[in-house]
Amino acid sequence: MKFELPALPYAADALAPIIGKQTIEFHWGKHLKTYVDNLNNLIPGTKFENVDLETIVKESDGAIFNNAGQVLNHTLYFLSLSPNGGGEPKGKLAEAINEKWGSFENFQKEFVAAGVTLFGSGWAWLAKDTNGKLEITKEPNAGNPLTKGLTPLFTFDVWEHAYYLDYQNRRADHLADLWKIVDWNVVEERY
Ligand code: MN
Protein backbone atom coordinates (compact mmCIF):
# COMPACT_ATOMS: atom_id res chain seq x y z
CA MET A 1 0.00 0.00 0.00
CA LYS A 2 1.37 3.39 -0.95
CA PHE A 3 0.71 6.01 1.69
CA GLU A 4 0.06 9.64 0.75
CA LEU A 5 0.58 12.92 2.53
CA PRO A 6 -2.94 13.75 3.79
CA ALA A 7 -4.41 16.96 2.38
CA LEU A 8 -5.08 19.67 4.94
CA PRO A 9 -8.69 20.93 5.14
CA TYR A 10 -7.45 24.51 5.73
CA ALA A 11 -4.90 26.93 4.29
CA ALA A 12 -1.32 26.94 5.61
CA ASP A 13 -1.87 30.28 7.37
CA ALA A 14 -5.38 29.50 8.66
CA LEU A 15 -4.35 28.41 12.17
CA ALA A 16 -2.07 31.39 12.87
CA PRO A 17 -0.95 32.66 15.30
CA ILE A 18 -1.36 29.42 17.28
CA ILE A 19 0.21 27.40 14.45
CA GLY A 20 1.83 29.76 11.97
CA LYS A 21 2.23 29.31 8.23
CA GLN A 22 5.92 28.48 8.50
CA THR A 23 5.23 25.81 11.12
CA ILE A 24 2.63 24.19 8.84
CA GLU A 25 5.06 24.34 5.92
CA PHE A 26 7.76 22.56 7.93
CA HIS A 27 5.66 20.33 10.16
CA TRP A 28 3.16 19.09 7.56
CA GLY A 29 5.14 19.77 4.38
CA LYS A 30 8.52 18.45 5.52
CA HIS A 31 8.35 16.44 8.78
CA LEU A 32 5.15 14.52 7.96
CA LYS A 33 6.12 14.21 4.27
CA THR A 34 9.40 12.59 5.34
CA TYR A 35 7.59 10.08 7.59
CA VAL A 36 5.28 9.17 4.66
CA ASP A 37 8.23 8.77 2.27
CA ASN A 38 10.24 6.74 4.81
CA LEU A 39 7.29 4.40 5.43
CA ASN A 40 6.78 3.89 1.69
CA ASN A 41 10.48 3.06 1.34
CA LEU A 42 10.56 0.70 4.34
CA ILE A 43 7.56 -1.59 3.75
CA PRO A 44 8.16 -3.14 0.29
CA GLY A 45 9.15 -6.77 0.75
CA THR A 46 7.91 -6.92 4.36
CA LYS A 47 4.67 -8.37 5.74
CA PHE A 48 3.40 -4.80 6.00
CA GLU A 49 3.45 -4.16 2.27
CA ASN A 50 -0.35 -4.45 1.83
CA VAL A 51 -1.56 -3.65 5.33
CA ASP A 52 -3.49 -0.61 6.56
CA LEU A 53 -1.79 2.01 8.70
CA GLU A 54 -3.51 1.13 11.99
CA THR A 55 -2.46 -2.52 11.66
CA ILE A 56 1.13 -1.53 10.93
CA VAL A 57 1.17 0.64 14.06
CA LYS A 58 -0.25 -2.21 16.16
CA GLU A 59 2.07 -4.92 14.87
CA SER A 60 5.39 -3.34 13.89
CA ASP A 61 8.44 -2.14 15.77
CA GLY A 62 11.67 -0.29 15.06
CA ALA A 63 11.88 2.04 12.08
CA ILE A 64 8.60 0.87 10.51
CA PHE A 65 6.74 1.53 13.77
CA ASN A 66 8.36 4.94 14.21
CA ASN A 67 7.42 6.14 10.74
CA ALA A 68 3.96 4.51 10.62
CA GLY A 69 3.17 5.88 14.08
CA GLN A 70 4.24 9.35 13.07
CA VAL A 71 2.12 9.20 9.88
CA LEU A 72 -0.97 8.11 11.84
CA ASN A 73 -0.35 10.50 14.74
CA HIS A 74 0.14 13.54 12.52
CA THR A 75 -2.86 12.64 10.37
CA LEU A 76 -5.10 12.50 13.45
CA TYR A 77 -3.54 15.71 14.79
CA PHE A 78 -3.77 17.88 11.66
CA LEU A 79 -7.29 16.68 10.79
CA SER A 80 -8.54 17.48 14.33
CA LEU A 81 -7.71 21.17 13.95
CA SER A 82 -9.72 23.95 12.32
CA PRO A 83 -9.65 27.75 12.17
CA ASN A 84 -13.33 27.47 13.17
CA GLY A 85 -12.61 25.14 16.08
CA GLY A 86 -12.66 25.68 19.82
CA GLY A 87 -15.54 25.65 22.26
CA GLU A 88 -16.57 22.42 23.91
CA PRO A 89 -17.56 18.94 22.72
CA LYS A 90 -21.23 18.03 22.65
CA GLY A 91 -23.39 14.95 22.98
CA LYS A 92 -22.07 11.55 24.06
CA LEU A 93 -18.43 12.68 24.08
CA ALA A 94 -19.26 15.56 26.42
CA GLU A 95 -21.14 13.16 28.71
CA ALA A 96 -18.19 10.75 28.80
CA ILE A 97 -15.77 13.59 29.61
CA ASN A 98 -17.99 14.81 32.45
CA GLU A 99 -18.36 11.28 33.79
CA LYS A 100 -14.58 10.77 33.87
CA TRP A 101 -13.25 14.20 34.88
CA GLY A 102 -16.27 16.01 36.36
CA SER A 103 -16.06 18.93 33.94
CA PHE A 104 -14.57 19.96 30.62
CA GLU A 105 -12.25 22.37 32.47
CA ASN A 106 -10.86 19.58 34.65
CA PHE A 107 -10.33 17.42 31.58
CA GLN A 108 -8.43 20.27 29.88
CA LYS A 109 -6.20 20.68 32.94
CA GLU A 110 -5.36 16.97 33.07
CA PHE A 111 -4.74 16.85 29.33
CA VAL A 112 -2.37 19.82 29.32
CA ALA A 113 -0.59 18.41 32.39
CA ALA A 114 0.01 15.17 30.46
CA GLY A 115 1.54 17.12 27.58
CA VAL A 116 3.64 19.41 29.75
CA THR A 117 5.05 16.61 31.92
CA LEU A 118 5.99 14.37 28.99
CA PHE A 119 9.77 14.56 29.03
CA GLY A 120 11.28 15.00 25.58
CA SER A 121 9.26 14.32 22.43
CA GLY A 122 5.87 12.69 22.20
CA TRP A 123 2.12 13.04 22.24
CA ALA A 124 -0.73 13.62 24.69
CA TRP A 125 -3.81 11.57 23.72
CA LEU A 126 -7.49 11.31 24.44
CA ALA A 127 -8.51 7.72 23.75
CA LYS A 128 -11.45 5.41 24.42
CA ASP A 129 -11.58 1.78 25.44
CA THR A 130 -13.97 -0.82 23.98
CA ASN A 131 -16.70 0.30 26.41
CA GLY A 132 -16.40 3.96 25.41
CA LYS A 133 -14.64 4.92 28.64
CA LEU A 134 -12.14 7.72 28.13
CA GLU A 135 -8.49 7.88 29.06
CA ILE A 136 -5.70 10.43 28.75
CA THR A 137 -2.39 8.83 27.86
CA LYS A 138 1.01 10.29 27.16
CA GLU A 139 3.17 8.48 24.67
CA PRO A 140 6.86 9.11 23.97
CA ASN A 141 8.26 9.54 20.44
CA ALA A 142 5.89 7.93 17.88
CA GLY A 143 3.63 6.28 20.48
CA ASN A 144 -0.09 5.85 19.89
CA PRO A 145 -2.70 4.42 22.33
CA LEU A 146 -3.66 1.84 19.67
CA THR A 147 -0.79 -0.29 20.99
CA LYS A 148 -2.58 -0.39 24.39
CA GLY A 149 -5.84 -1.60 22.83
CA LEU A 150 -7.38 1.88 22.93
CA THR A 151 -8.89 3.92 20.09
CA PRO A 152 -7.25 7.34 19.65
CA LEU A 153 -9.68 10.28 19.50
CA PHE A 154 -7.43 13.32 19.41
CA THR A 155 -3.94 14.41 20.29
CA PHE A 156 -1.62 17.32 21.01
CA ASP A 157 1.81 16.99 19.41
CA VAL A 158 4.43 18.01 22.00
CA TRP A 159 7.50 17.48 19.84
CA GLU A 160 9.34 20.80 19.75
CA HIS A 161 8.92 20.97 15.96
CA ALA A 162 5.18 21.43 16.57
CA TYR A 163 5.51 24.72 18.44
CA TYR A 164 9.07 26.03 18.52
CA LEU A 165 8.77 28.53 15.64
CA ASP A 166 5.64 30.07 17.19
CA TYR A 167 6.15 29.63 20.96
CA GLN A 168 9.85 28.75 21.37
CA ASN A 169 10.20 26.97 24.74
CA ARG A 170 6.67 27.81 25.97
CA ARG A 171 5.06 24.40 25.53
CA ALA A 172 2.42 24.99 28.21
CA ASP A 173 1.27 28.24 26.59
CA HIS A 174 1.02 26.56 23.20
CA LEU A 175 -1.03 23.67 24.58
CA ALA A 176 -3.35 26.09 26.39
CA ASP A 177 -3.97 27.93 23.09
CA LEU A 178 -4.48 24.74 21.05
CA TRP A 179 -7.96 24.36 22.55
CA LYS A 180 -9.04 27.35 20.43
CA ILE A 181 -8.52 25.34 17.22
CA VAL A 182 -9.67 21.82 18.17
CA ASP A 183 -12.45 20.72 15.79
CA TRP A 184 -14.76 18.89 18.20
CA ASN A 185 -17.07 17.83 15.35
CA VAL A 186 -14.28 15.62 13.99
CA VAL A 187 -13.42 14.26 17.44
CA GLU A 188 -17.09 13.50 18.19
CA GLU A 189 -17.29 11.47 14.96
CA ARG A 190 -14.34 9.35 16.08
CA TYR A 191 -16.07 8.71 19.41
MN1 MN B 1 5.01 16.52 14.85
mmCIF file of C-alpha atoms and ligand atoms in Angstrom, residues 27 31 35 70 74 77-78 123 157 159 161-162, ligand 1:
data_model
loop_
_atom_site.group_PDB
_atom_site.id
_atom_site.type_symbol
_atom_site.label_atom_id
_atom_site.label_comp_id
_atom_site.label_asym_id
_atom_site.label_seq_id
_atom_site.Cartn_x
_atom_site.Cartn_y
_atom_site.Cartn_z
ATOM 1 C CA HIS A 27 5.662 20.335 10.157
ATOM 2 C CA HIS A 31 8.348 16.440 8.775
ATOM 3 C CA TYR A 35 7.592 10.076 7.591
ATOM 4 C CA GLN A 70 4.239 9.354 13.065
ATOM 5 C CA HIS A 74 0.139 13.542 12.523
ATOM 6 C CA TYR A 77 -3.537 15.707 14.786
ATOM 7 C CA PHE A 78 -3.768 17.882 11.664
ATOM 8 C CA TRP A 123 2.117 13.038 22.245
ATOM 9 C CA ASP A 157 1.815 16.995 19.412
ATOM 10 C CA TRP A 159 7.497 17.481 19.845
ATOM 11 C CA HIS A 161 8.924 20.967 15.960
ATOM 12 C CA ALA A 162 5.181 21.435 16.567
HETATM 13 MN MN MN B 1 5.005 16.523 14.846
#
